[in-house]
mmCIF file of C-alpha atoms in Angstrom:
data_model
loop_
_atom_site.group_PDB
_atom_site.id
_atom_site.type_symbol
_atom_site.label_atom_id
_atom_site.label_comp_id
_atom_site.label_asym_id
_atom_site.label_seq_id
_atom_site.Cartn_x
_atom_site.Cartn_y
_atom_site.Cartn_z
ATOM 1 C CA ALA A 1 31.420 -19.084 18.649
ATOM 2 C CA SER A 2 34.055 -21.185 16.236
ATOM 3 C CA GLY A 3 35.695 -20.693 13.103
ATOM 4 C CA PRO A 4 37.576 -17.667 11.647
ATOM 5 C CA GLN A 5 36.288 -14.481 12.668
ATOM 6 C CA PRO A 6 35.906 -11.580 10.462
ATOM 7 C CA ALA A 7 38.434 -8.878 10.447
ATOM 8 C CA MET A 8 36.210 -6.248 11.022
ATOM 9 C CA VAL A 9 32.112 -6.070 11.401
ATOM 10 C CA SER A 10 29.812 -3.348 12.230
ATOM 11 C CA ARG A 11 28.246 -4.638 15.757
ATOM 12 C CA GLU A 12 27.724 -7.594 17.884
ATOM 13 C CA ILE A 13 24.392 -9.025 18.889
ATOM 14 C CA VAL A 14 23.719 -11.663 21.313
ATOM 15 C CA TYR A 15 21.766 -14.820 21.435
ATOM 16 C CA ARG A 16 20.213 -15.947 24.831
ATOM 17 C CA GLY A 17 19.827 -19.832 24.677
ATOM 18 C CA GLY A 18 19.348 -21.623 27.864
ATOM 19 C CA ASP A 19 21.360 -20.490 31.043
ATOM 20 C CA ARG A 20 24.354 -18.815 28.913
ATOM 21 C CA ALA A 21 24.720 -15.649 26.486
ATOM 22 C CA ASP A 22 26.906 -16.351 23.425
ATOM 23 C CA PRO A 23 28.193 -13.440 21.213
ATOM 24 C CA VAL A 24 27.351 -13.893 17.707
ATOM 25 C CA ARG A 25 28.786 -11.513 14.848
ATOM 26 C CA ARG A 26 26.533 -10.726 11.986
ATOM 27 C CA ALA A 27 27.943 -11.543 8.508
ATOM 28 C CA PRO A 28 28.433 -8.667 6.136
ATOM 29 C CA VAL A 29 26.552 -8.906 2.763
ATOM 30 C CA ASP A 30 29.614 -9.993 1.124
ATOM 31 C CA GLY A 31 29.794 -12.954 3.293
ATOM 32 C CA VAL A 32 26.252 -14.029 2.747
ATOM 33 C CA LEU A 33 26.548 -13.421 -1.308
ATOM 34 C CA GLY A 34 30.000 -15.486 -1.208
ATOM 35 C CA ARG A 35 31.921 -12.334 -2.202
ATOM 36 C CA GLY A 36 35.318 -12.634 -0.820
ATOM 37 C CA VAL A 37 37.180 -15.328 1.394
ATOM 38 C CA GLY A 38 37.112 -14.325 4.911
ATOM 39 C CA PRO A 39 33.625 -13.501 6.182
ATOM 40 C CA PRO A 40 31.542 -16.271 7.768
ATOM 41 C CA VAL A 41 27.796 -16.821 7.334
ATOM 42 C CA LEU A 42 25.370 -17.486 10.005
ATOM 43 C CA GLN A 43 23.823 -21.054 10.817
ATOM 44 C CA ARG A 44 20.969 -21.912 13.203
ATOM 45 C CA ASP A 45 21.303 -25.044 15.104
ATOM 46 C CA ARG A 46 19.306 -26.296 18.252
ATOM 47 C CA GLU A 47 21.008 -23.881 20.619
ATOM 48 C CA GLY A 48 20.916 -20.812 18.479
ATOM 49 C CA ARG A 49 23.309 -19.159 15.763
ATOM 50 C CA ARG A 50 26.646 -19.660 15.471
ATOM 51 C CA VAL A 51 29.089 -18.428 13.429
ATOM 52 C CA ARG A 52 30.419 -21.014 10.774
ATOM 53 C CA PRO A 53 33.334 -20.839 8.346
ATOM 54 C CA PRO A 54 32.093 -19.972 4.565
ATOM 55 C CA GLY A 55 32.167 -22.263 1.735
ATOM 56 C CA PRO A 56 32.153 -21.539 -1.880
ATOM 57 C CA ALA A 57 30.307 -18.667 -3.212
ATOM 58 C CA GLY A 58 26.424 -19.132 -2.684
ATOM 59 C CA ARG A 59 26.832 -21.814 -0.218
ATOM 60 C CA GLY A 60 26.926 -22.359 3.415
ATOM 61 C CA VAL A 61 23.885 -20.441 4.066
ATOM 62 C CA HIS A 62 20.795 -22.409 6.260
ATOM 63 C CA ARG A 63 17.838 -21.550 4.135
ATOM 64 C CA PRO A 64 17.465 -22.110 0.571
ATOM 65 C CA GLY A 65 17.164 -19.026 -1.676
ATOM 66 C CA VAL A 66 19.118 -16.897 1.047
ATOM 67 C CA ALA A 67 21.840 -15.868 -1.410
ATOM 68 C CA ARG A 68 19.367 -14.898 -4.164
ATOM 69 C CA ASN A 69 17.291 -12.971 -1.978
ATOM 70 C CA ALA A 70 20.234 -10.998 -0.443
ATOM 71 C CA ARG A 71 21.582 -10.631 -3.908
ATOM 72 C CA ASP A 72 18.224 -8.999 -4.976
ATOM 73 C CA ALA A 73 18.089 -6.617 -2.002
ATOM 74 C CA ASP A 74 21.521 -5.632 -3.041
ATOM 75 C CA ALA A 75 20.382 -4.962 -6.248
ATOM 76 C CA GLU A 76 17.571 -2.685 -5.475
ATOM 77 C CA GLY A 77 19.563 0.299 -5.029
ATOM 78 C CA PHE A 78 20.559 0.142 -1.389
ATOM 79 C CA ARG A 79 23.694 2.069 -0.409
ATOM 80 C CA ARG A 80 25.995 -0.493 0.762
ATOM 81 C CA ARG A 81 29.237 0.259 2.672
ATOM 82 C CA SER A 82 31.991 -2.392 2.939
ATOM 83 C CA ARG A 83 32.177 -5.028 5.626
ATOM 84 C CA VAL A 84 28.686 -3.450 6.844
ATOM 85 C CA GLU A 85 25.676 -5.502 6.622
ATOM 86 C CA VAL A 86 23.077 -2.323 7.359
ATOM 87 C CA ALA A 87 22.093 -0.342 4.461
ATOM 88 C CA ASP A 88 20.618 2.984 5.567
ATOM 89 C CA ILE A 89 17.974 4.941 3.287
ATOM 90 C CA PHE A 90 17.893 8.788 3.336
ATOM 91 C CA ILE A 91 14.804 10.758 1.884
ATOM 92 C CA PRO A 92 14.453 14.252 2.316
ATOM 93 C CA ILE A 93 11.505 15.282 4.679
ATOM 94 C CA GLY A 94 10.129 17.648 2.010
ATOM 95 C CA ILE A 95 9.220 14.507 -0.214
ATOM 96 C CA HIS A 96 7.163 13.027 2.568
ATOM 97 C CA ARG A 97 5.248 16.288 3.152
ATOM 98 C CA LEU A 98 4.401 16.533 -0.746
ATOM 99 C CA ALA A 99 3.427 13.015 -0.819
ATOM 100 C CA VAL A 100 1.237 13.433 2.279
ATOM 101 C CA LEU A 101 -0.315 16.718 0.663
ATOM 102 C CA THR A 102 -0.835 14.527 -2.783
ATOM 103 C CA ALA A 103 -2.634 12.071 -0.794
ATOM 104 C CA ALA A 104 -4.914 14.570 1.064
ATOM 105 C CA ALA A 105 -5.649 15.927 -2.152
ATOM 106 C CA ALA A 106 -6.484 12.939 -3.747
ATOM 107 C CA PHE A 107 -9.198 12.218 -1.111
ATOM 108 C CA VAL A 108 -10.505 15.683 -1.467
ATOM 109 C CA LEU A 109 -10.833 14.913 -5.309
ATOM 110 C CA ILE A 110 -12.846 11.717 -4.511
ATOM 111 C CA VAL A 111 -15.189 13.582 -2.242
ATOM 112 C CA ALA A 112 -15.386 16.156 -4.972
ATOM 113 C CA GLY A 113 -16.363 13.300 -7.366
ATOM 114 C CA GLY A 114 -19.180 11.999 -5.235
ATOM 115 C CA LEU A 115 -20.631 15.748 -5.043
ATOM 116 C CA VAL A 116 -20.861 15.590 -8.692
ATOM 117 C CA THR A 117 -22.578 12.213 -9.092
ATOM 118 C CA SER A 118 -24.945 12.584 -6.023
ATOM 119 C CA PRO A 119 -26.689 15.606 -7.768
ATOM 120 C CA GLY A 120 -26.437 14.293 -11.136
ATOM 121 C CA SER A 121 -24.163 16.761 -12.284
ATOM 122 C CA GLY A 122 -21.884 14.818 -14.313
ATOM 123 C CA LEU A 123 -23.134 16.239 -17.792
ATOM 124 C CA ALA A 124 -23.551 19.883 -16.323
ATOM 125 C CA VAL A 125 -20.388 20.866 -18.460
ATOM 126 C CA PRO A 126 -20.824 19.098 -21.657
ATOM 127 C CA ASP A 127 -17.026 19.570 -23.128
ATOM 128 C CA TRP A 128 -13.820 18.628 -22.072
ATOM 129 C CA PRO A 129 -11.012 19.462 -21.392
ATOM 130 C CA LEU A 130 -12.653 23.070 -21.250
ATOM 131 C CA SER A 131 -15.697 24.103 -19.641
ATOM 132 C CA TYR A 132 -18.077 25.498 -22.306
ATOM 133 C CA GLY A 133 -15.003 26.530 -24.149
ATOM 134 C CA THR A 134 -13.279 28.513 -21.388
ATOM 135 C CA LEU A 135 -10.959 27.721 -18.269
ATOM 136 C CA PHE A 136 -13.312 29.587 -15.674
ATOM 137 C CA PRO A 137 -16.984 29.178 -16.740
ATOM 138 C CA ARG A 138 -19.924 30.977 -14.593
ATOM 139 C CA MET A 139 -19.992 28.690 -11.351
ATOM 140 C CA GLU A 140 -23.838 28.116 -11.264
ATOM 141 C CA GLY A 141 -25.843 25.103 -10.710
ATOM 142 C CA GLY A 142 -24.142 21.940 -11.370
ATOM 143 C CA VAL A 143 -21.421 23.642 -13.248
ATOM 144 C CA ARG A 144 -20.131 24.616 -9.612
ATOM 145 C CA TYR A 145 -19.853 20.945 -8.728
ATOM 146 C CA GLU A 146 -18.259 19.584 -12.071
ATOM 147 C CA HIS A 147 -15.912 22.562 -12.476
ATOM 148 C CA THR A 148 -14.527 22.365 -9.165
ATOM 149 C CA HIS A 149 -13.809 18.512 -9.631
ATOM 150 C CA ARG A 150 -12.012 19.435 -12.563
ATOM 151 C CA LEU A 151 -9.982 21.937 -10.931
ATOM 152 C CA ILE A 152 -9.150 19.966 -8.003
ATOM 153 C CA ALA A 153 -8.119 17.146 -10.590
ATOM 154 C CA GLY A 154 -5.789 19.374 -12.156
ATOM 155 C CA VAL A 155 -4.176 20.343 -8.909
ATOM 156 C CA VAL A 156 -3.568 16.731 -8.086
ATOM 157 C CA LEU A 157 -2.011 15.829 -11.427
ATOM 158 C CA LEU A 158 0.470 18.708 -10.760
ATOM 159 C CA LEU A 159 1.428 17.345 -7.365
ATOM 160 C CA THR A 160 1.566 13.961 -8.403
ATOM 161 C CA LEU A 161 3.911 15.034 -11.128
ATOM 162 C CA ALA A 162 6.057 16.887 -8.874
ATOM 163 C CA LEU A 163 6.066 14.052 -6.430
ATOM 164 C CA THR A 164 7.482 11.657 -9.029
ATOM 165 C CA ALA A 165 10.251 13.862 -10.242
ATOM 166 C CA TRP A 166 11.385 14.415 -6.754
ATOM 167 C CA ILE A 167 11.086 10.783 -5.746
ATOM 168 C CA HIS A 168 12.869 9.767 -9.178
ATOM 169 C CA ARG A 169 15.746 12.471 -8.153
ATOM 170 C CA ARG A 170 16.403 11.512 -4.468
ATOM 171 C CA GLU A 171 15.146 8.099 -3.989
ATOM 172 C CA ASP A 172 17.121 4.957 -4.198
ATOM 173 C CA ARG A 173 15.081 2.373 -3.750
ATOM 174 C CA ARG A 174 13.995 1.395 -7.400
ATOM 175 C CA TRP A 175 10.424 -0.237 -6.352
ATOM 176 C CA VAL A 176 9.316 3.311 -4.692
ATOM 177 C CA ARG A 177 10.275 4.818 -8.097
ATOM 178 C CA ARG A 178 8.392 2.479 -9.717
ATOM 179 C CA LEU A 179 5.443 2.859 -7.445
ATOM 180 C CA SER A 180 5.497 6.845 -8.175
ATOM 181 C CA LEU A 181 5.710 6.352 -11.873
ATOM 182 C CA ALA A 182 2.444 3.988 -11.240
ATOM 183 C CA ALA A 183 0.665 6.786 -9.614
ATOM 184 C CA LEU A 184 1.443 9.138 -11.838
ATOM 185 C CA GLY A 185 0.367 6.752 -14.786
ATOM 186 C CA ALA A 186 -2.932 6.180 -12.705
ATOM 187 C CA VAL A 187 -3.834 9.883 -12.533
ATOM 188 C CA VAL A 188 -3.361 10.718 -16.121
ATOM 189 C CA LEU A 189 -5.555 7.736 -16.998
ATOM 190 C CA GLN A 190 -8.100 8.910 -14.563
ATOM 191 C CA ALA A 191 -8.339 12.266 -16.242
ATOM 192 C CA LEU A 192 -8.661 10.477 -19.512
ATOM 193 C CA LEU A 193 -11.496 8.417 -18.250
ATOM 194 C CA GLY A 194 -13.001 11.487 -16.746
ATOM 195 C CA GLY A 195 -13.173 13.259 -20.133
ATOM 196 C CA ALA A 196 -14.394 10.080 -21.688
ATOM 197 C CA THR A 197 -17.173 9.825 -19.310
ATOM 198 C CA VAL A 198 -18.510 13.348 -20.100
ATOM 199 C CA LEU A 199 -17.588 13.123 -23.910
ATOM 200 C CA LEU A 200 -19.550 9.838 -24.270
ATOM 201 C CA GLY A 201 -22.679 10.842 -22.206
ATOM 202 C CA LEU A 202 -21.810 8.990 -18.482
ATOM 203 C CA PRO A 203 -21.720 5.177 -20.038
ATOM 204 C CA PRO A 204 -21.993 2.865 -16.982
ATOM 205 C CA ALA A 205 -18.786 0.837 -17.971
ATOM 206 C CA VAL A 206 -16.702 3.901 -18.323
ATOM 207 C CA SER A 207 -18.277 5.609 -15.397
ATOM 208 C CA VAL A 208 -17.264 2.451 -12.945
ATOM 209 C CA ALA A 209 -13.841 2.384 -14.139
ATOM 210 C CA HIS A 210 -13.337 5.838 -13.450
ATOM 211 C CA ALA A 211 -14.412 5.574 -9.761
ATOM 212 C CA GLY A 212 -12.522 2.005 -9.436
ATOM 213 C CA LEU A 213 -9.519 3.713 -10.683
ATOM 214 C CA ALA A 214 -10.031 6.753 -8.226
ATOM 215 C CA GLN A 215 -9.568 4.098 -5.331
ATOM 216 C CA ILE A 216 -6.332 2.554 -6.808
ATOM 217 C CA PHE A 217 -4.984 5.982 -7.156
ATOM 218 C CA PHE A 218 -5.766 7.063 -3.755
ATOM 219 C CA GLY A 219 -4.006 3.936 -2.218
ATOM 220 C CA LEU A 220 -0.956 4.640 -4.552
ATOM 221 C CA ALA A 221 -0.894 8.033 -3.046
ATOM 222 C CA VAL A 222 -0.940 6.691 0.708
ATOM 223 C CA SER A 223 1.530 4.135 0.023
ATOM 224 C CA LEU A 224 3.874 6.759 -1.134
ATOM 225 C CA ALA A 225 3.024 8.920 1.914
ATOM 226 C CA VAL A 226 3.849 5.928 4.144
ATOM 227 C CA LEU A 227 7.090 4.888 2.448
ATOM 228 C CA THR A 228 8.630 8.267 2.299
ATOM 229 C CA SER A 229 7.881 8.753 6.108
ATOM 230 C CA PRO A 230 10.960 9.613 8.545
ATOM 231 C CA SER A 231 9.327 7.661 11.278
ATOM 232 C CA ARG A 232 9.326 4.414 9.065
ATOM 233 C CA GLU A 233 12.364 1.938 9.854
ATOM 234 C CA ARG A 234 15.025 3.431 7.523
ATOM 235 C CA SER A 235 17.770 0.646 7.762
ATOM 236 C CA TYR A 236 17.372 -2.784 6.804
ATOM 237 C CA ASP A 237 19.431 -5.818 7.544
ATOM 238 C CA VAL A 238 19.823 -7.390 4.134
ATOM 239 C CA ALA A 239 21.878 -10.131 5.747
ATOM 240 C CA VAL A 240 19.441 -11.272 7.978
ATOM 241 C CA VAL A 241 15.772 -9.730 7.351
ATOM 242 C CA GLY A 242 16.287 -8.941 3.840
ATOM 243 C CA ALA A 243 17.416 -12.805 3.267
ATOM 244 C CA GLY A 244 13.965 -13.838 4.695
ATOM 245 C CA LEU A 245 15.505 -15.304 8.181
ATOM 246 C CA ALA A 246 12.687 -13.818 9.912
ATOM 247 C CA PRO A 247 9.575 -16.013 10.762
ATOM 248 C CA ALA A 248 6.756 -15.752 8.124
ATOM 249 C CA ARG A 249 3.361 -14.698 9.541
ATOM 250 C CA PRO A 250 0.063 -14.829 7.741
ATOM 251 C CA LEU A 251 -1.121 -11.059 8.918
ATOM 252 C CA PRO A 252 0.380 -9.598 5.674
ATOM 253 C CA TRP A 253 -1.777 -12.141 3.507
ATOM 254 C CA LEU A 254 -4.971 -11.499 5.534
ATOM 255 C CA PHE A 255 -4.296 -7.572 5.146
ATOM 256 C CA MET A 256 -4.315 -7.979 1.374
ATOM 257 C CA PHE A 257 -7.134 -10.206 1.107
ATOM 258 C CA THR A 258 -9.216 -8.017 3.137
ATOM 259 C CA THR A 259 -8.187 -4.841 1.150
ATOM 260 C CA ALA A 260 -9.100 -6.650 -2.216
ATOM 261 C CA ALA A 261 -12.461 -7.586 -0.573
ATOM 262 C CA ILE A 262 -13.189 -3.872 0.326
ATOM 263 C CA TYR A 263 -11.989 -2.710 -3.362
ATOM 264 C CA LEU A 264 -14.361 -5.256 -4.738
ATOM 265 C CA GLN A 265 -17.115 -4.159 -2.569
ATOM 266 C CA THR A 266 -16.379 -0.448 -3.822
ATOM 267 C CA LEU A 267 -16.681 -1.717 -7.338
ATOM 268 C CA LEU A 268 -20.048 -3.017 -6.683
ATOM 269 C CA GLY A 269 -21.190 0.022 -5.102
ATOM 270 C CA ALA A 270 -20.092 2.057 -8.320
ATOM 271 C CA VAL A 271 -21.787 -0.343 -10.556
ATOM 272 C CA ILE A 272 -24.897 0.393 -8.375
ATOM 273 C CA ARG A 273 -24.691 4.076 -8.337
ATOM 274 C CA HIS A 274 -23.960 4.582 -12.063
ATOM 275 C CA THR A 275 -26.910 1.908 -13.014
ATOM 276 C CA GLY A 276 -29.489 3.378 -11.117
ATOM 277 C CA ALA A 277 -29.863 0.204 -9.131
ATOM 278 C CA ALA A 278 -29.727 2.047 -5.568
ATOM 279 C CA LEU A 279 -33.478 1.736 -4.641
ATOM 280 C CA VAL A 280 -34.210 -1.796 -6.749
ATOM 281 C CA ILE A 281 -34.549 -3.317 -3.213
ATOM 282 C CA PRO A 282 -36.441 -0.854 -0.993
ATOM 283 C CA ASP A 283 -36.240 -2.605 2.083
ATOM 284 C CA PHE A 284 -33.409 -3.265 4.539
ATOM 285 C CA PRO A 285 -31.859 -5.423 6.091
ATOM 286 C CA LEU A 286 -34.208 -7.871 4.549
ATOM 287 C CA ALA A 287 -34.670 -7.955 0.565
ATOM 288 C CA PHE A 288 -38.361 -7.873 -0.317
ATOM 289 C CA GLY A 289 -39.123 -9.290 3.173
ATOM 290 C CA ARG A 290 -36.798 -12.094 2.568
ATOM 291 C CA LEU A 291 -33.376 -13.283 3.288
ATOM 292 C CA ILE A 292 -32.714 -14.144 -0.633
ATOM 293 C CA PRO A 293 -34.661 -12.002 -2.866
ATOM 294 C CA PRO A 294 -35.814 -13.529 -6.263
ATOM 295 C CA ILE A 295 -33.117 -12.634 -8.659
ATOM 296 C CA GLU A 296 -35.500 -11.065 -11.602
ATOM 297 C CA SER A 297 -33.191 -8.395 -12.843
ATOM 298 C CA ALA A 298 -29.526 -7.204 -13.205
ATOM 299 C CA GLY A 299 -30.263 -4.554 -10.797
ATOM 300 C CA VAL A 300 -31.430 -6.900 -8.147
ATOM 301 C CA ALA A 301 -28.577 -9.155 -8.597
ATOM 302 C CA VAL A 302 -26.056 -6.506 -8.224
ATOM 303 C CA GLN A 303 -27.819 -4.981 -4.969
ATOM 304 C CA PHE A 304 -28.068 -8.115 -3.250
ATOM 305 C CA ALA A 305 -24.199 -8.997 -3.989
ATOM 306 C CA HIS A 306 -23.571 -5.867 -2.751
ATOM 307 C CA ARG A 307 -25.177 -6.423 0.443
ATOM 308 C CA VAL A 308 -23.451 -10.035 0.813
ATOM 309 C CA GLY A 309 -20.249 -8.442 -0.157
ATOM 310 C CA ALA A 310 -21.023 -5.900 2.902
ATOM 311 C CA LEU A 311 -21.054 -8.872 5.411
ATOM 312 C CA VAL A 312 -18.001 -10.662 3.922
ATOM 313 C CA VAL A 313 -16.027 -7.378 4.104
ATOM 314 C CA SER A 314 -17.627 -6.949 7.753
ATOM 315 C CA ALA A 315 -16.448 -10.150 8.742
ATOM 316 C CA LEU A 316 -12.981 -9.721 7.255
ATOM 317 C CA VAL A 317 -12.352 -6.295 9.020
ATOM 318 C CA ILE A 318 -13.145 -7.694 12.385
ATOM 319 C CA TRP A 319 -11.170 -10.976 11.784
ATOM 320 C CA THR A 320 -8.182 -8.742 10.863
ATOM 321 C CA ALA A 321 -8.647 -6.266 13.891
ATOM 322 C CA LEU A 322 -8.847 -9.100 16.356
ATOM 323 C CA ARG A 323 -5.714 -10.718 14.877
ATOM 324 C CA VAL A 324 -3.919 -7.388 15.274
ATOM 325 C CA PHE A 325 -5.031 -7.066 18.961
ATOM 326 C CA THR A 326 -4.047 -10.816 19.726
ATOM 327 C CA SER A 327 -0.894 -10.828 17.799
ATOM 328 C CA PRO A 328 2.313 -10.821 20.176
ATOM 329 C CA PRO A 329 4.303 -7.694 20.445
ATOM 330 C CA SER A 330 6.995 -7.116 17.746
ATOM 331 C CA GLY A 331 7.603 -3.680 17.717
ATOM 332 C CA GLY A 332 5.605 -0.660 16.242
ATOM 333 C CA GLU A 333 2.339 -2.775 17.536
ATOM 334 C CA GLY A 334 0.954 0.240 18.801
ATOM 335 C CA ARG A 335 0.448 2.200 15.648
ATOM 336 C CA VAL A 336 -1.020 -0.918 13.807
ATOM 337 C CA ARG A 337 -3.523 -1.521 16.813
ATOM 338 C CA GLY A 338 -4.420 2.056 16.453
ATOM 339 C CA LEU A 339 -4.934 1.657 12.632
ATOM 340 C CA ALA A 340 -6.981 -1.455 13.432
ATOM 341 C CA ALA A 341 -9.351 0.189 15.798
ATOM 342 C CA GLY A 342 -9.665 3.016 13.282
ATOM 343 C CA LEU A 343 -10.618 0.500 10.460
ATOM 344 C CA LEU A 344 -13.692 -0.554 13.048
ATOM 345 C CA LEU A 345 -14.616 2.755 13.381
ATOM 346 C CA LEU A 346 -14.867 3.152 9.937
ATOM 347 C CA LEU A 347 -16.762 -0.033 9.200
ATOM 348 C CA LEU A 348 -19.383 1.064 12.047
ATOM 349 C CA LEU A 349 -19.709 4.517 10.183
ATOM 350 C CA GLN A 350 -19.968 2.796 6.731
ATOM 351 C CA VAL A 351 -22.757 0.541 8.265
ATOM 352 C CA ALA A 352 -24.677 3.309 9.739
ATOM 353 C CA LEU A 353 -24.688 5.411 6.747
#
């Protein structure tokens, strides 16, 4: 390493290139952002990383946009300490436990919604938000399913409200706070859509929107449970990782594309359920004894689209799992591979059902 050395840094890392190992000091955030006069920034060359004297503010970095990215990361509420480039995030364990409870309750709510739809109990209680003008009607017939669904929805709403308030009180990451607000908004809108479904007599468009939003809320609840987990990495190297110096990988894009395909497939399933098109094609795996049936009605079209979507989703899930299993180890790969294996098992179960 050459050039002036900082007076104080948090730690040293060693880059091993060729037959020698050179100590390299990581630059503080202030150095990356161009604040101050002394701290150096990192520069990559053919041998590895070396320390280079800083230039003017915002210059001397080895990738375009690194100063902007580091500045954005610094502005997101990280607890930055003087001359230290690592920001630590501290979240009470209670927030994570409440988030897990909220996600679990959301899953139970979705199951309860399915129990309302399957036996045709959506209009067993004709009014809303009360049930036959009371909070606790006689639990018999379809009322048992519909009113239980409403009670669980009320519990989920209260849990989400408490979780959002707690996150806004103790969480430093702004984007996590916004995510909690999105979850709260989703569950409130979900309740309103549920009421509109009853009051309007189960219109297909509102019912499909109600089912689709349920999946979005569940995804938000699970995301909050993951993001508040104490097992998640709690420190972020703003100067290196946050600035985008880690090599880009296509796996996150594949994950997002697969998730989007699964969600669209779920919406198609909701359309089939709420339009009564579940049995318009009576045979399986062929359709009227053919690979491509005659599209003579909207029901046949959506049913066939759902079957084609199942093939697309299956291919994407298998591809995603294979990419995870064949990717080089990068830390935490055991957990990700376990999730990929679970995804494959869920795919097999869904196909069997």
